[in-house]
Amino acid sequence: MDIQTRIVDTKALLTCSGRMDAVTAPRFEAASTELLGQGHTAQIADLSGLEYISSAGLRSILAAGKKLKAAGGSLAFCGLSGMVDEVFRVSGFLKLFKVHASEAEALEG
Amino acid sequence: MNTGGISLRIPATIESLGLVQDFVGEHAGRLGLGADLAGKLELVVEELVVNIGSYAYPEGEGDMEVDCVLSPDATRFCLILRDWGAAFDPLNREAPDLEAGLDEREPGGLGIFLVREMADECTYRRNGDMNEFRACFALPKEGRT
C-alpha cells in the first residue's frame, strides 16, 4: 500500500492505493497519527486507489478515527468502490464515518 | 472426503500469507472464479490465516494446512484450514456491535465476522488434536465472469 499525504487549506488528505492488509494496515494509523502530531485534526482518506482491505485495515482506520475524535478532529472518506465499499458497508463503517462521493466533495464538506 | 483436493502445509505465521494467497488464487483461477468471488476468497484466506496465527499457537510455532476442494457436482468451492494448536471455535465469537458509535466501537471480532459475511457457509470442528475450519462458496451455474 502506498499513502501520499498533502494539505489542502485546513484539511489533510491521505491518498491510499494498493492493498491494506494485515502486513500494510498499521501504516494508515501511523500516517494519520503523524499528521495529527503536526496539528492536522481534520483528515480525509481518499481510497479510490485502494483495491483490497481486510479487518486489519478496518482496525487501523478505527484506531485512527478514535484518536482524531478524541483530539476534537474528524476522519472522513471518499472514493470507496468495489470490495472496499462492500467491506465498509457490512462492517457498519458507513455509520461510523462520513463518506463522500468524491475528493472535491470531501474537501468542501 | 477429499474429492480431488490439493493441499499446502506451511508454518502458521503471517509471513505465510502470501504463499497461501498464491496457492488458493491459483486453484481458484483454474476454476475460472469471477473477480467478485476471487476478492471475497482473498479476504477470507487472510482473516483465517491471521486468526490461526493469533489463537492456535499464541506462544509457539506450528503448522497449518490449506485445502481447496470442489464439490463433486461442481456447485461449491470450499476452502479448508487445519491447525494442530489450541482448540478454538471462531464461530463462537460474539459478533461486533455494528450499531455502536465511534467511541464505543471495539476493534475486535471483525475478521471472523467478515469471513461469515463473505462465505456462503462456515463450519468448524475439532477432530482429535486438530482444528478444522471450512468456508464454502456457492459457484454460479453459468456466466462466470
PDB file of C-alpha atoms in Angstrom:
ATOM      1  CA  MET A   1       0.000   0.000   0.000  1.00  0.00           C
ATOM      2  CA  ASP A   2       1.150   3.483  -0.845  1.00  0.00           C
ATOM      3  CA  ILE A   3      -0.015   6.539   1.151  1.00  0.00           C
ATOM      4  CA  GLN A   4       0.509  10.066  -0.171  1.00  0.00           C
ATOM      5  CA  THR A   5      -0.313  12.923   2.165  1.00  0.00           C
ATOM      6  CA  ARG A   6      -0.977  16.557   1.329  1.00  0.00           C
ATOM      7  CA  ILE A   7      -2.585  19.533   2.972  1.00  0.00           C
ATOM      8  CA  VAL A   8      -5.429  21.362   1.240  1.00  0.00           C
ATOM      9  CA  ASP A   9      -6.441  24.511   3.114  1.00  0.00           C
ATOM     10  CA  THR A  10      -7.418  23.298   6.593  1.00  0.00           C
ATOM     11  CA  LYS A  11      -7.660  19.619   5.728  1.00  0.00           C
ATOM     12  CA  ALA A  12      -5.139  16.820   5.445  1.00  0.00           C
ATOM     13  CA  LEU A  13      -5.658  14.367   2.624  1.00  0.00           C
ATOM     14  CA  LEU A  14      -4.346  10.786   2.764  1.00  0.00           C
ATOM     15  CA  THR A  15      -4.461   9.161  -0.661  1.00  0.00           C
ATOM     16  CA  CYS A  16      -4.188   5.387  -0.239  1.00  0.00           C
ATOM     17  CA  SER A  17      -3.575   2.958  -3.058  1.00  0.00           C
ATOM     18  CA  GLY A  18      -2.879  -0.751  -3.363  1.00  0.00           C
ATOM     19  CA  ARG A  19      -3.727  -3.230  -0.606  1.00  0.00           C
ATOM     20  CA  MET A  20      -4.491  -2.527   3.043  1.00  0.00           C
ATOM     21  CA  ASP A  21      -3.883  -5.966   4.545  1.00  0.00           C
ATOM     22  CA  ALA A  22      -2.519  -7.448   7.781  1.00  0.00           C
ATOM     23  CA  VAL A  23       1.017  -6.535   6.726  1.00  0.00           C
ATOM     24  CA  THR A  24       0.474  -2.970   5.466  1.00  0.00           C
ATOM     25  CA  ALA A  25      -2.517  -1.757   7.549  1.00  0.00           C
ATOM     26  CA  PRO A  26      -0.541  -0.283  10.507  1.00  0.00           C
ATOM     27  CA  ARG A  27       0.865   2.314   8.073  1.00  0.00           C
ATOM     28  CA  PHE A  28      -2.518   4.020   7.833  1.00  0.00           C
ATOM     29  CA  GLU A  29      -2.770   4.658  11.576  1.00  0.00           C
ATOM     30  CA  ALA A  30       0.891   5.734  11.608  1.00  0.00           C
ATOM     31  CA  ALA A  31       0.366   8.247   8.773  1.00  0.00           C
ATOM     32  CA  SER A  32      -2.785   9.621  10.406  1.00  0.00           C
ATOM     33  CA  THR A  33      -1.088   9.909  13.798  1.00  0.00           C
ATOM     34  CA  GLU A  34       1.868  11.725  12.253  1.00  0.00           C
ATOM     35  CA  LEU A  35      -0.464  14.286  10.641  1.00  0.00           C
ATOM     36  CA  LEU A  36      -2.308  14.668  13.948  1.00  0.00           C
ATOM     37  CA  GLY A  37       1.025  15.326  15.654  1.00  0.00           C
ATOM     38  CA  GLN A  38       1.565  18.188  13.196  1.00  0.00           C
ATOM     39  CA  GLY A  39      -1.802  19.643  14.206  1.00  0.00           C
ATOM     40  CA  HIS A  40      -3.899  18.385  11.293  1.00  0.00           C
ATOM     41  CA  THR A  41      -7.052  17.205  13.053  1.00  0.00           C
ATOM     42  CA  ALA A  42      -9.393  17.263  10.016  1.00  0.00           C
ATOM     43  CA  GLN A  43      -8.376  14.344   7.823  1.00  0.00           C
ATOM     44  CA  ILE A  44      -9.795  12.823   4.667  1.00  0.00           C
ATOM     45  CA  ALA A  45      -8.733   9.432   3.322  1.00  0.00           C
ATOM     46  CA  ASP A  46      -9.171   9.000  -0.424  1.00  0.00           C
ATOM     47  CA  LEU A  47      -9.490   5.247  -1.016  1.00  0.00           C
ATOM     48  CA  SER A  48     -10.228   5.371  -4.751  1.00  0.00           C
ATOM     49  CA  GLY A  49      -6.889   3.680  -5.493  1.00  0.00           C
ATOM     50  CA  LEU A  50      -7.370   1.008  -2.822  1.00  0.00           C
ATOM     51  CA  GLU A  51      -8.219  -2.376  -4.299  1.00  0.00           C
ATOM     52  CA  TYR A  52      -8.312  -4.502  -1.140  1.00  0.00           C
ATOM     53  CA  ILE A  53      -8.988  -4.094   2.587  1.00  0.00           C
ATOM     54  CA  SER A  54      -9.203  -6.656   5.399  1.00  0.00           C
ATOM     55  CA  SER A  55     -10.198  -6.454   9.076  1.00  0.00           C
ATOM     56  CA  ALA A  56      -6.617  -5.352   9.825  1.00  0.00           C
ATOM     57  CA  GLY A  57      -7.290  -2.279   7.672  1.00  0.00           C
ATOM     58  CA  LEU A  58     -10.578  -1.605   9.470  1.00  0.00           C
ATOM     59  CA  ARG A  59      -8.781  -1.905  12.801  1.00  0.00           C
ATOM     60  CA  SER A  60      -6.153   0.644  11.732  1.00  0.00           C
ATOM     61  CA  ILE A  61      -8.842   3.038  10.446  1.00  0.00           C
ATOM     62  CA  LEU A  62     -10.900   2.648  13.641  1.00  0.00           C
ATOM     63  CA  ALA A  63      -7.859   3.402  15.814  1.00  0.00           C
ATOM     64  CA  ALA A  64      -7.042   6.500  13.735  1.00  0.00           C
ATOM     65  CA  GLY A  65     -10.680   7.660  13.840  1.00  0.00           C
ATOM     66  CA  LYS A  66     -10.867   7.291  17.629  1.00  0.00           C
ATOM     67  CA  LYS A  67      -7.646   9.277  18.123  1.00  0.00           C
ATOM     68  CA  LEU A  68      -8.834  12.089  15.856  1.00  0.00           C
ATOM     69  CA  LYS A  69     -12.213  12.277  17.561  1.00  0.00           C
ATOM     70  CA  ALA A  70     -10.549  12.378  20.984  1.00  0.00           C
ATOM     71  CA  ALA A  71      -8.446  15.302  19.720  1.00  0.00           C
ATOM     72  CA  GLY A  72     -11.588  17.139  18.599  1.00  0.00           C
ATOM     73  CA  GLY A  73     -10.960  16.349  14.944  1.00  0.00           C
ATOM     74  CA  SER A  74     -12.511  14.062  12.387  1.00  0.00           C
ATOM     75  CA  LEU A  75     -11.766  11.395   9.812  1.00  0.00           C
ATOM     76  CA  ALA A  76     -13.804  11.227   6.601  1.00  0.00           C
ATOM     77  CA  PHE A  77     -13.538   9.101   3.477  1.00  0.00           C
ATOM     78  CA  CYS A  78     -14.069   9.350  -0.242  1.00  0.00           C
ATOM     79  CA  GLY A  79     -13.601   7.160  -3.305  1.00  0.00           C
ATOM     80  CA  LEU A  80     -14.977   3.880  -1.892  1.00  0.00           C
ATOM     81  CA  SER A  81     -15.577   1.276  -4.577  1.00  0.00           C
ATOM     82  CA  GLY A  82     -15.753  -2.459  -5.185  1.00  0.00           C
ATOM     83  CA  MET A  83     -14.818  -4.761  -2.302  1.00  0.00           C
ATOM     84  CA  VAL A  84     -13.581  -1.818  -0.179  1.00  0.00           C
ATOM     85  CA  ASP A  85     -17.062  -0.305  -0.348  1.00  0.00           C
ATOM     86  CA  GLU A  86     -18.657  -3.665   0.473  1.00  0.00           C
ATOM     87  CA  VAL A  87     -16.371  -4.284   3.465  1.00  0.00           C
ATOM     88  CA  PHE A  88     -17.123  -0.780   4.826  1.00  0.00           C
ATOM     89  CA  ARG A  89     -20.838  -1.394   4.396  1.00  0.00           C
ATOM     90  CA  VAL A  90     -21.123  -4.846   6.015  1.00  0.00           C
ATOM     91  CA  SER A  91     -18.847  -3.780   8.900  1.00  0.00           C
ATOM     92  CA  GLY A  92     -21.021  -0.799   9.782  1.00  0.00           C
ATOM     93  CA  PHE A  93     -18.238   1.672   8.968  1.00  0.00           C
ATOM     94  CA  LEU A  94     -20.567   3.769   6.820  1.00  0.00           C
ATOM     95  CA  LYS A  95     -22.310   4.654  10.102  1.00  0.00           C
ATOM     96  CA  LEU A  96     -19.059   5.445  11.917  1.00  0.00           C
ATOM     97  CA  PHE A  97     -17.523   7.775   9.359  1.00  0.00           C
ATOM     98  CA  LYS A  98     -18.646  10.426   6.945  1.00  0.00           C
ATOM     99  CA  VAL A  99     -18.228   9.114   3.399  1.00  0.00           C
ATOM    100  CA  HIS A 100     -18.152  11.496   0.434  1.00  0.00           C
ATOM    101  CA  ALA A 101     -18.648  10.595  -3.211  1.00  0.00           C
ATOM    102  CA  SER A 102     -15.538  12.426  -4.384  1.00  0.00           C
ATOM    103  CA  GLU A 103     -12.423  14.167  -3.158  1.00  0.00           C
ATOM    104  CA  ALA A 104     -13.806  17.537  -4.288  1.00  0.00           C
ATOM    105  CA  GLU A 105     -16.981  16.998  -2.244  1.00  0.00           C
ATOM    106  CA  ALA A 106     -14.949  15.851   0.768  1.00  0.00           C
ATOM    107  CA  LEU A 107     -12.798  18.977   0.659  1.00  0.00           C
ATOM    108  CA  GLU A 108     -15.878  21.186   0.530  1.00  0.00           C
ATOM    109  CA  GLY A 109     -17.867  19.406   3.227  1.00  0.00           C
TER     110      GLY A 109
ATOM    111  CA  MET B   1     -13.899 -36.903   1.929  1.00  0.00           C
ATOM    112  CA  ASN B   2     -11.273 -35.179  -0.165  1.00  0.00           C
ATOM    113  CA  THR B   3     -12.647 -35.050  -3.671  1.00  0.00           C
ATOM    114  CA  GLY B   4      -9.756 -34.080  -5.842  1.00  0.00           C
ATOM    115  CA  GLY B   5      -8.397 -31.537  -3.368  1.00  0.00           C
ATOM    116  CA  ILE B   6      -4.814 -30.413  -3.210  1.00  0.00           C
ATOM    117  CA  SER B   7      -3.220 -29.178  -0.035  1.00  0.00           C
ATOM    118  CA  LEU B   8      -0.432 -26.993   1.247  1.00  0.00           C
ATOM    119  CA  ARG B   9       1.181 -27.412   4.662  1.00  0.00           C
ATOM    120  CA  ILE B  10       3.238 -24.497   5.945  1.00  0.00           C
ATOM    121  CA  PRO B  11       4.125 -22.685   9.203  1.00  0.00           C
ATOM    122  CA  ALA B  12       1.135 -20.808  10.648  1.00  0.00           C
ATOM    123  CA  THR B  13       2.599 -17.307  10.589  1.00  0.00           C
ATOM    124  CA  ILE B  14       1.701 -14.036   8.909  1.00  0.00           C
ATOM    125  CA  GLU B  15       4.774 -14.497   6.690  1.00  0.00           C
ATOM    126  CA  SER B  16       2.993 -17.460   5.080  1.00  0.00           C
ATOM    127  CA  LEU B  17       0.056 -15.315   3.987  1.00  0.00           C
ATOM    128  CA  GLY B  18       1.462 -14.532   0.541  1.00  0.00           C
ATOM    129  CA  LEU B  19       2.121 -18.216  -0.162  1.00  0.00           C
ATOM    130  CA  VAL B  20      -1.383 -19.208   0.910  1.00  0.00           C
ATOM    131  CA  GLN B  21      -2.917 -16.436  -1.239  1.00  0.00           C
ATOM    132  CA  ASP B  22      -0.914 -17.626  -4.246  1.00  0.00           C
ATOM    133  CA  PHE B  23      -1.901 -21.257  -3.622  1.00  0.00           C
ATOM    134  CA  VAL B  24      -5.618 -20.518  -3.253  1.00  0.00           C
ATOM    135  CA  GLY B  25      -5.581 -17.944  -6.041  1.00  0.00           C
ATOM    136  CA  GLU B  26      -4.010 -20.387  -8.466  1.00  0.00           C
ATOM    137  CA  HIS B  27      -6.583 -23.032  -7.626  1.00  0.00           C
ATOM    138  CA  ALA B  28      -9.468 -20.559  -7.869  1.00  0.00           C
ATOM    139  CA  GLY B  29      -8.076 -19.238 -11.144  1.00  0.00           C
ATOM    140  CA  ARG B  30      -8.136 -22.706 -12.663  1.00  0.00           C
ATOM    141  CA  LEU B  31     -11.832 -22.948 -11.770  1.00  0.00           C
ATOM    142  CA  GLY B  32     -12.497 -19.671 -13.530  1.00  0.00           C
ATOM    143  CA  LEU B  33     -13.978 -17.930 -10.466  1.00  0.00           C
ATOM    144  CA  GLY B  34     -15.148 -14.389 -11.194  1.00  0.00           C
ATOM    145  CA  ALA B  35     -13.331 -11.333  -9.828  1.00  0.00           C
ATOM    146  CA  ASP B  36     -16.040 -10.746  -7.220  1.00  0.00           C
ATOM    147  CA  LEU B  37     -15.706 -14.238  -5.757  1.00  0.00           C
ATOM    148  CA  ALA B  38     -11.910 -14.155  -6.035  1.00  0.00           C
ATOM    149  CA  GLY B  39     -11.868 -10.937  -3.956  1.00  0.00           C
ATOM    150  CA  LYS B  40     -14.081 -12.467  -1.264  1.00  0.00           C
ATOM    151  CA  LEU B  41     -11.919 -15.576  -1.200  1.00  0.00           C
ATOM    152  CA  GLU B  42      -8.780 -13.488  -0.752  1.00  0.00           C
ATOM    153  CA  LEU B  43     -10.311 -11.719   2.235  1.00  0.00           C
ATOM    154  CA  VAL B  44     -11.452 -14.994   3.829  1.00  0.00           C
ATOM    155  CA  VAL B  45      -7.978 -16.510   3.378  1.00  0.00           C
ATOM    156  CA  GLU B  46      -6.292 -13.561   5.091  1.00  0.00           C
ATOM    157  CA  GLU B  47      -8.705 -13.470   8.024  1.00  0.00           C
ATOM    158  CA  LEU B  48      -8.396 -17.211   8.652  1.00  0.00           C
ATOM    159  CA  VAL B  49      -4.592 -17.293   8.396  1.00  0.00           C
ATOM    160  CA  VAL B  50      -4.285 -14.296  10.762  1.00  0.00           C
ATOM    161  CA  ASN B  51      -6.755 -15.963  13.115  1.00  0.00           C
ATOM    162  CA  ILE B  52      -4.811 -19.220  13.285  1.00  0.00           C
ATOM    163  CA  GLY B  53      -1.598 -17.281  13.891  1.00  0.00           C
ATOM    164  CA  SER B  54      -3.212 -15.426  16.824  1.00  0.00           C
ATOM    165  CA  TYR B  55      -5.246 -18.131  18.516  1.00  0.00           C
ATOM    166  CA  ALA B  56      -3.966 -21.579  17.621  1.00  0.00           C
ATOM    167  CA  TYR B  57      -0.343 -21.022  18.510  1.00  0.00           C
ATOM    168  CA  PRO B  58      -0.267 -17.972  20.804  1.00  0.00           C
ATOM    169  CA  GLU B  59       3.131 -18.761  22.265  1.00  0.00           C
ATOM    170  CA  GLY B  60       4.804 -21.161  19.929  1.00  0.00           C
ATOM    171  CA  GLU B  61       5.064 -22.229  16.370  1.00  0.00           C
ATOM    172  CA  GLY B  62       3.066 -24.761  14.459  1.00  0.00           C
ATOM    173  CA  ASP B  63       1.827 -25.729  11.058  1.00  0.00           C
ATOM    174  CA  MET B  64      -1.366 -25.104   9.227  1.00  0.00           C
ATOM    175  CA  GLU B  65      -2.725 -26.957   6.247  1.00  0.00           C
ATOM    176  CA  VAL B  66      -4.735 -25.372   3.462  1.00  0.00           C
ATOM    177  CA  ASP B  67      -7.003 -27.352   1.194  1.00  0.00           C
ATOM    178  CA  CYS B  68      -9.120 -26.331  -1.779  1.00  0.00           C
ATOM    179  CA  VAL B  69     -11.991 -28.669  -2.566  1.00  0.00           C
ATOM    180  CA  LEU B  70     -14.558 -28.565  -5.317  1.00  0.00           C
ATOM    181  CA  SER B  71     -17.808 -30.392  -4.569  1.00  0.00           C
ATOM    182  CA  PRO B  72     -18.446 -33.420  -6.835  1.00  0.00           C
ATOM    183  CA  ASP B  73     -21.311 -31.616  -8.578  1.00  0.00           C
ATOM    184  CA  ALA B  74     -19.104 -28.525  -9.036  1.00  0.00           C
ATOM    185  CA  THR B  75     -21.607 -26.216  -7.326  1.00  0.00           C
ATOM    186  CA  ARG B  76     -19.460 -25.350  -4.328  1.00  0.00           C
ATOM    187  CA  PHE B  77     -15.869 -24.370  -3.741  1.00  0.00           C
ATOM    188  CA  CYS B  78     -14.587 -24.943  -0.219  1.00  0.00           C
ATOM    189  CA  LEU B  79     -11.515 -23.637   1.493  1.00  0.00           C
ATOM    190  CA  ILE B  80     -10.379 -25.769   4.419  1.00  0.00           C
ATOM    191  CA  LEU B  81      -7.844 -24.689   7.018  1.00  0.00           C
ATOM    192  CA  ARG B  82      -6.451 -27.058   9.633  1.00  0.00           C
ATOM    193  CA  ASP B  83      -4.125 -26.481  12.557  1.00  0.00           C
ATOM    194  CA  TRP B  84      -2.913 -28.520  15.480  1.00  0.00           C
ATOM    195  CA  GLY B  85      -2.998 -25.774  18.100  1.00  0.00           C
ATOM    196  CA  ALA B  86      -5.320 -24.933  20.988  1.00  0.00           C
ATOM    197  CA  ALA B  87      -8.982 -25.800  20.443  1.00  0.00           C
ATOM    198  CA  PHE B  88     -10.655 -22.667  19.137  1.00  0.00           C
ATOM    199  CA  ASP B  89     -14.050 -22.316  17.511  1.00  0.00           C
ATOM    200  CA  PRO B  90     -14.092 -18.916  15.773  1.00  0.00           C
ATOM    201  CA  LEU B  91     -17.842 -19.282  15.173  1.00  0.00           C
ATOM    202  CA  ASN B  92     -18.377 -18.990  18.946  1.00  0.00           C
ATOM    203  CA  ARG B  93     -17.072 -15.432  18.938  1.00  0.00           C
ATOM    204  CA  GLU B  94     -19.582 -12.708  19.579  1.00  0.00           C
ATOM    205  CA  ALA B  95     -20.365 -10.569  16.539  1.00  0.00           C
ATOM    206  CA  PRO B  96     -19.176  -6.957  16.727  1.00  0.00           C
ATOM    207  CA  ASP B  97     -21.751  -4.313  17.679  1.00  0.00           C
ATOM    208  CA  LEU B  98     -22.384  -2.719  14.285  1.00  0.00           C
ATOM    209  CA  GLU B  99     -24.635  -0.060  15.796  1.00  0.00           C
ATOM    210  CA  ALA B 100     -22.046   1.285  18.237  1.00  0.00           C
ATOM    211  CA  GLY B 101     -20.708   4.808  17.776  1.00  0.00           C
ATOM    212  CA  LEU B 102     -17.049   5.633  17.219  1.00  0.00           C
ATOM    213  CA  ASP B 103     -16.302   5.985  20.951  1.00  0.00           C
ATOM    214  CA  GLU B 104     -17.975   2.711  21.901  1.00  0.00           C
ATOM    215  CA  ARG B 105     -16.938   0.634  18.919  1.00  0.00           C
ATOM    216  CA  GLU B 106     -14.484  -2.143  19.884  1.00  0.00           C
ATOM    217  CA  PRO B 107     -11.809  -3.105  17.359  1.00  0.00           C
ATOM    218  CA  GLY B 108     -12.079  -6.896  17.761  1.00  0.00           C
ATOM    219  CA  GLY B 109     -14.161  -9.571  16.114  1.00  0.00           C
ATOM    220  CA  LEU B 110     -14.316  -8.077  12.632  1.00  0.00           C
ATOM    221  CA  GLY B 111     -12.146 -10.710  10.954  1.00  0.00           C
ATOM    222  CA  ILE B 112     -14.392 -13.680  11.640  1.00  0.00           C
ATOM    223  CA  PHE B 113     -17.443 -11.503  11.091  1.00  0.00           C
ATOM    224  CA  LEU B 114     -16.170 -10.719   7.567  1.00  0.00           C
ATOM    225  CA  VAL B 115     -15.470 -14.412   6.915  1.00  0.00           C
ATOM    226  CA  ARG B 116     -19.081 -15.245   7.803  1.00  0.00           C
ATOM    227  CA  GLU B 117     -20.384 -12.399   5.655  1.00  0.00           C
ATOM    228  CA  MET B 118     -18.312 -13.324   2.598  1.00  0.00           C
ATOM    229  CA  ALA B 119     -18.620 -17.120   2.652  1.00  0.00           C
ATOM    230  CA  ASP B 120     -21.926 -18.872   1.996  1.00  0.00           C
ATOM    231  CA  GLU B 121     -21.363 -21.457   4.721  1.00  0.00           C
ATOM    232  CA  CYS B 122     -18.834 -21.848   7.520  1.00  0.00           C
ATOM    233  CA  THR B 123     -18.280 -24.879   9.711  1.00  0.00           C
ATOM    234  CA  TYR B 124     -15.834 -25.657  12.498  1.00  0.00           C
ATOM    235  CA  ARG B 125     -14.971 -28.972  14.052  1.00  0.00           C
ATOM    236  CA  ARG B 126     -12.403 -30.230  16.490  1.00  0.00           C
ATOM    237  CA  ASN B 127     -11.048 -33.552  15.327  1.00  0.00           C
ATOM    238  CA  GLY B 128      -8.722 -35.070  17.937  1.00  0.00           C
ATOM    239  CA  ASP B 129      -5.925 -32.522  18.334  1.00  0.00           C
ATOM    240  CA  MET B 130      -6.860 -30.668  15.143  1.00  0.00           C
ATOM    241  CA  ASN B 131      -8.979 -27.592  14.415  1.00  0.00           C
ATOM    242  CA  GLU B 132     -10.686 -27.687  11.048  1.00  0.00           C
ATOM    243  CA  PHE B 133     -12.432 -24.661   9.606  1.00  0.00           C
ATOM    244  CA  ARG B 134     -14.296 -24.858   6.341  1.00  0.00           C
ATOM    245  CA  ALA B 135     -15.564 -21.860   4.349  1.00  0.00           C
ATOM    246  CA  CYS B 136     -17.686 -22.707   1.317  1.00  0.00           C
ATOM    247  CA  PHE B 137     -18.715 -20.542  -1.609  1.00  0.00           C
ATOM    248  CA  ALA B 138     -21.577 -21.292  -3.990  1.00  0.00           C
ATOM    249  CA  LEU B 139     -20.414 -21.219  -7.598  1.00  0.00           C
ATOM    250  CA  PRO B 140     -22.571 -19.574 -10.232  1.00  0.00           C
ATOM    251  CA  LYS B 141     -24.074 -22.163 -12.590  1.00  0.00           C
ATOM    252  CA  GLU B 142     -23.163 -20.223 -15.685  1.00  0.00           C
ATOM    253  CA  GLY B 143     -21.983 -16.843 -16.822  1.00  0.00           C
ATOM    254  CA  ARG B 144     -18.786 -16.905 -14.798  1.00  0.00           C
ATOM    255  CA  THR B 145     -17.102 -13.587 -15.310  1.00  0.00           C
TER     256      THR B 145
END
